[in-house]
Coordinates of N, CA and C in Angstrom, one line a residue:
M974 N -166.4 162.0 -99.0 CA -167.3 160.6 -98.7 C -168.6 160.7 -98.0
T975 N -169.2 159.7 -98.4 CA -170.1 159.3 -97.9 C -170.0 158.0 -96.6
S976 N -170.8 158.3 -95.7 CA -171.0 156.9 -94.9 C -170.7 155.8 -95.9
R977 N -172.0 155.2 -96.8 CA -171.7 154.3 -97.9 C -170.5 154.0 -98.4
T978 N -169.7 155.0 -99.3 CA -168.7 155.1 -99.4 C -167.1 154.9 -98.2
L979 N -167.6 155.2 -97.7 CA -166.4 154.3 -96.8 C -166.3 153.1 -96.6
A980 N -167.5 153.0 -96.3 CA -167.7 151.5 -96.0 C -167.6 150.5 -97.1
A981 N -167.4 150.7 -98.0 CA -168.3 149.9 -100.1 C -166.0 150.0 -99.8
S982 N -166.0 151.4 -99.4 CA -163.9 151.9 -99.7 C -163.2 150.5 -98.4
A983 N -163.8 150.4 -97.6 CA -163.4 149.7 -96.1 C -163.4 148.4 -96.5
A984 N -164.7 147.7 -97.3 CA -165.2 146.4 -97.2 C -164.1 145.9 -98.8
A985 N -164.0 147.3 -99.3 CA -163.0 147.2 -101.2 C -161.7 146.6 -100.8
F986 N -160.9 147.1 -99.6 CA -159.9 147.1 -99.0 C -159.7 145.8 -98.2
H987 N -160.7 145.3 -97.3 CA -160.6 143.7 -96.1 C -160.6 142.8 -97.7
A988 N -161.4 143.0 -99.2 CA -161.3 141.7 -100.0 C -159.7 142.0 -100.3
F989 N -159.6 143.4 -100.8 CA -157.7 142.6 -101.0 C -156.9 142.3 -101.0
Y990 N -157.1 142.5 -99.1 CA -156.5 142.4 -98.1 C -156.1 140.4 -98.2
D991 N -157.6 140.2 -97.9 CA -157.9 138.9 -97.6 C -157.7 138.0 -98.7
L992 N -157.2 138.6 -100.1 CA -157.2 137.8 -101.1 C -155.5 137.2 -101.6
N993 N -155.2 138.1 -100.9 CA -153.5 138.8 -101.1 C -152.9 138.9 -99.7
R994 N -152.7 138.8 -99.0 CA -152.0 138.4 -97.6 C -151.2 137.9 -97.6
F995 N -151.9 136.4 -97.8 CA -150.3 135.2 -97.3 C -149.8 135.2 -98.6
A996 N -150.5 135.4 -100.0 CA -148.6 135.6 -100.6 C -148.1 136.5 -101.0
Y997 N -147.8 137.6 -99.8 CA -147.5 139.0 -100.4 C -146.7 138.5 -99.4
R998 N -147.5 137.9 -97.5 CA -145.9 136.9 -97.2 C -145.1 135.5 -96.8
D999 N -145.9 135.3 -97.7 CA -144.7 133.8 -98.8 C -144.1 134.4 -98.5
Y1000 N -143.9 135.7 -100.4 CA -142.5 136.0 -100.9 C -142.5 136.5 -100.4
A1001 N -142.6 137.3 -98.9 CA -142.1 138.0 -98.1 C -140.8 137.1 -97.2
S1002 N -140.8 136.1 -97.1 CA -141.0 135.4 -96.5 C -139.9 134.5 -96.5
A1003 N -140.0 134.4 -98.4 CA -139.0 133.2 -99.0 C -137.7 134.0 -99.4
L1004 N -137.5 135.5 -99.2 CA -136.4 136.5 -99.3 C -135.8 137.9 -98.2
L1005 N -136.1 136.9 -96.7 CA -136.6 137.8 -95.9 C -136.4 137.2 -94.2
P1006 N -135.6 137.4 -93.7 CA -135.9 137.1 -92.8 C -137.0 136.4 -91.9
S1007 N -138.2 135.9 -91.1 CA -139.6 135.7 -91.2 C -140.3 137.4 -90.0
E1008 N -139.0 137.8 -89.4 CA -139.5 139.2 -88.4 C -139.8 140.2 -89.2
E1009 N -138.3 140.3 -89.6 CA -138.8 141.5 -91.1 C -139.5 141.5 -91.8
A1010 N -139.9 140.1 -92.9 CA -140.6 140.1 -93.3 C -142.2 140.5 -92.9
H1011 N -142.5 139.7 -91.7 CA -143.8 140.5 -91.4 C -143.8 142.0 -91.2
L1012 N -142.7 142.1 -90.7 CA -143.2 144.4 -90.8 C -143.3 144.6 -92.5
V1013 N -143.5 144.2 -93.1 CA -142.9 144.7 -94.3 C -144.1 144.4 -94.9
V1014 N -144.8 143.6 -94.8 CA -146.1 143.3 -95.3 C -147.3 144.2 -94.8
T1015 N -146.6 144.2 -93.5 CA -147.6 145.0 -92.5 C -147.3 146.4 -93.0
Q1016 N -146.6 146.9 -92.7 CA -146.6 148.5 -93.3 C -146.3 148.6 -94.2
V1017 N -146.9 147.8 -95.6 CA -146.9 147.7 -97.2 C -148.5 147.9 -97.2
F1018 N -149.3 146.9 -96.0 CA -150.3 147.1 -96.4 C -151.1 147.9 -95.7
T1019 N -150.4 148.3 -94.1 CA -150.8 149.6 -94.7 C -151.1 151.0 -94.6
L1020 N -149.5 151.1 -95.6 CA -149.9 152.5 -96.8 C -150.9 152.3 -97.9
L1021 N -151.3 150.9 -97.7 CA -152.7 150.8 -99.1 C -153.6 151.2 -98.3
A1022 N -153.8 150.8 -96.9 CA -155.3 151.6 -96.6 C -155.4 152.9 -96.5
T1023 N -154.2 153.2 -96.1 CA -154.3 154.8 -95.3 C -154.6 155.8 -96.2
D1024 N -154.2 155.0 -98.0 CA -154.9 155.8 -99.4 C -155.3 154.7 -100.0
W1025 N -156.8 153.6 -99.4 CA -156.8 153.6 -100.5 C -158.4 153.9 -101.3
P1026 N -159.2 155.1 -101.5 CA -159.2 155.9 -102.4 C -158.8 155.7 -103.9
R1027 N -157.3 156.4 -103.3 CA -156.8 156.6 -104.5 C -156.0 155.2 -105.0
V1028 N -155.9 154.4 -104.0 CA -155.4 153.5 -104.9 C -155.8 152.6 -106.3
I1029 N -157.3 152.3 -105.2 CA -158.5 151.3 -106.0 C -159.0 152.8 -107.3
G1030 N -158.4 154.1 -107.2 CA -158.6 154.7 -108.7 C -157.6 155.2 -109.2
R1031 N -156.3 154.4 -109.0 CA -155.7 154.3 -111.0 C -156.4 153.0 -111.5
P1032 N -155.3 152.6 -112.9 CA -155.7 152.1 -113.1 C -155.7 150.6 -113.0
N1033 N -155.0 150.4 -112.7 CA -154.4 149.2 -112.4 C -154.3 148.8 -110.5
P1034 N -155.3 148.9 -109.3 CA -154.2 148.8 -108.8 C -154.1 147.5 -108.0
A1035 N -154.2 146.4 -108.5 CA -153.6 145.1 -107.8 C -152.0 145.7 -107.9
A1036 N -152.1 145.8 -109.8 CA -149.9 146.4 -109.8 C -149.0 147.0 -109.2
F1037 N -150.3 148.6 -108.8 CA -149.9 149.7 -108.0 C -149.6 148.8 -107.2
A1038 N -150.5 147.8 -106.0 CA -150.2 148.1 -104.8 C -149.4 146.4 -104.8
W1039 N -148.5 145.9 -105.8 CA -147.6 144.9 -105.9 C -146.1 145.4 -106.1
N1040 N -146.3 146.5 -106.8 CA -145.2 147.0 -106.4 C -144.6 148.3 -105.7
L1041 N -145.4 148.6 -105.1 CA -144.9 149.3 -104.4 C -144.5 148.2 -102.8
F1042 N -145.3 146.9 -103.1 CA -144.3 146.1 -102.3 C -143.4 145.2 -102.4
T1043 N -142.8 145.3 -103.6 CA -141.9 144.9 -104.4 C -140.6 145.3 -103.7
Y1044 N -141.3 147.0 -104.2 CA -139.7 148.1 -104.0 C -139.8 148.3 -102.2
H1045 N -140.4 148.1 -101.1 CA -140.3 148.2 -99.7 C -139.0 146.6 -100.0
I1046 N -139.6 145.8 -99.9 CA -138.6 144.5 -101.1 C -137.5 144.5 -101.1
A1047 N -137.5 145.1 -102.6 CA -136.2 145.7 -102.4 C -135.6 146.3 -101.5
L1048 N -136.1 147.4 -101.0 CA -135.3 148.1 -100.0 C -134.2 147.8 -98.9
R1049 N -135.1 146.2 -98.6 CA -134.8 145.8 -97.3 C -133.5 144.4 -97.7
T1050 N -134.3 144.4 -98.8 CA -132.5 143.2 -99.0 C -131.5 143.9 -99.7
G1051 N -131.6 144.8 -100.7 CA -130.9 145.6 -101.4 C -130.4 145.3 -102.6
A1052 N -131.4 144.4 -103.7 CA -131.6 144.7 -104.8 C -132.6 144.4 -105.2
P1053 N -132.9 145.3 -106.0 CA -134.5 145.0 -106.8 C -134.9 143.8 -107.7
R1054 N -134.9 143.4 -107.9 CA -136.1 141.7 -107.8 C -136.6 142.3 -109.8
T1055 N -135.9 141.5 -110.4 CA -137.0 141.4 -112.4 C -138.0 141.0 -112.0
P1056 N -139.8 141.6 -113.1 CA -140.6 140.3 -113.4 C -140.6 139.4 -112.5
A1057 N -139.4 138.9 -113.3 CA -139.3 136.8 -114.1 C -139.0 136.5 -113.0
Q1058 N -138.0 137.3 -112.1 CA -137.3 136.5 -110.9 C -138.4 136.2 -109.8
D1059 N -139.5 137.4 -110.0 CA -140.9 137.4 -109.7 C -141.5 135.8 -109.3
A1060 N -142.0 136.6 -110.9 CA -143.2 135.0 -111.7 C -142.3 133.5 -111.4
A1061 N -141.4 133.5 -111.4 CA -140.5 132.1 -111.0 C -140.7 131.8 -109.8
L1062 N -140.3 132.9 -108.9 CA -140.3 132.4 -107.5 C -142.1 132.4 -107.3
L1063 N -143.0 133.1 -107.2 CA -144.3 132.6 -107.0 C -144.9 131.6 -107.7
Y1064 N -144.3 131.3 -109.1 CA -145.1 129.7 -109.5 C -143.7 128.2 -109.3
D1065 N -142.7 128.3 -109.7 CA -141.9 127.6 -108.6 C -141.2 127.2 -107.5
T1066 N -141.7 127.8 -106.7 CA -141.2 128.3 -105.2 C -141.9 128.3 -104.7
L1067 N -142.8 128.8 -104.5 CA -144.4 129.0 -103.6 C -145.4 128.4 -104.2
H1068 N -145.4 127.8 -105.6 CA -146.6 126.9 -106.2 C -148.0 127.6 -106.4
H1069 N -147.4 129.0 -107.0 CA -149.2 129.4 -107.4 C -149.2 129.7 -108.4
S1070 N -150.9 128.9 -109.0 CA -151.0 128.7 -110.3 C -150.7 130.1 -111.7
I1071 N -150.6 130.1 -112.7 CA -150.2 131.1 -113.8 C -151.2 132.0 -113.6
N1072 N -152.5 132.6 -113.2 CA -154.1 132.7 -113.0 C -153.8 133.8 -111.7
T1073 N -153.2 132.3 -110.7 CA -152.7 133.4 -109.3 C -151.9 134.7 -109.0
I1074 N -151.2 134.4 -109.8 CA -149.5 135.2 -110.1 C -150.1 136.4 -111.1
A1075 N -150.7 136.0 -111.8 CA -151.6 137.4 -112.4 C -152.7 138.4 -112.4
T1076 N -152.8 138.0 -110.9 CA -154.1 138.2 -109.8 C -153.5 139.2 -109.3
L1077 N -152.4 139.0 -108.7 CA -151.0 139.1 -107.1 C -150.4 140.2 -108.1
T1078 N -150.2 140.2 -109.0 CA -148.9 141.4 -109.5 C -150.0 142.4 -110.3
G1079 N -151.1 141.7 -111.3 CA -151.6 143.0 -111.9 C -151.5 143.4 -112.7
T1080 N -151.0 141.5 -114.0 CA -151.1 141.0 -115.2 C -152.2 140.8 -115.3
E1081 N -151.2 139.9 -116.5 CA -152.4 139.1 -117.2 C -151.5 137.8 -117.2
P1082 N -152.6 136.5 -117.4 CA -151.9 135.3 -117.1 C -150.8 134.5 -118.7
P1083 N -150.5 135.4 -119.9 CA -149.3 136.3 -121.2 C -148.1 135.8 -120.5
F1084 N -148.7 137.0 -120.3 CA -147.3 137.8 -120.1 C -147.2 136.8 -118.6
V1085 N -147.5 136.6 -117.4 CA -146.9 135.6 -116.3 C -146.2 134.7 -117.7
G1086 N -147.1 134.0 -118.4 CA -146.6 132.3 -118.7 C -144.8 133.0 -119.9
T1087 N -145.2 134.2 -120.3 CA -143.5 134.8 -121.0 C -142.3 134.4 -119.6
L1088 N -143.1 135.4 -119.0 CA -142.2 136.2 -117.9 C -141.1 134.2 -117.2
L1089 N -142.3 133.5 -117.8 CA -141.8 131.8 -117.0 C -141.2 131.8 -117.8
T1090 N -141.0 131.7 -119.5 CA -140.8 131.0 -120.7 C -139.1 132.2 -120.4
A1091 N -139.6 132.7 -119.8 CA -138.2 133.9 -119.8 C -137.2 133.3 -119.0
T1092 N -137.4 133.0 -118.2 CA -136.7 133.0 -116.5 C -135.9 131.1 -117.1
R1093 N -136.8 130.5 -118.4 CA -136.1 129.2 -118.6 C -135.2 128.9 -119.4
R1094 N -134.9 129.8 -120.2 CA -133.7 130.0 -121.6 C -132.4 130.3 -120.8

């Protein structure tokens, strides 16, 4: 990689981090004790930063990052969550908009709406 490519990759990671860190932190804090939530968020962003060029080479980097994050949350809680449970937590408890949830999870807003509808049945 050239220095220009490295700089662009670093800038892209920092933009992703700035866009998502508070939502990741809030999500983790809703499910884990505060210190453990901080550790898992730090761990996941470190993993993403370490392999960032390959992460952004994936078809949907946001979805990959969210799946990695929720996998690590599930390891710590002992229970994986469904996408519908995640959408409900992000929307109902953490008060994120449908568009924000879609961006965060790497999905489309109509899919988030469908997930939220499914949780209300």
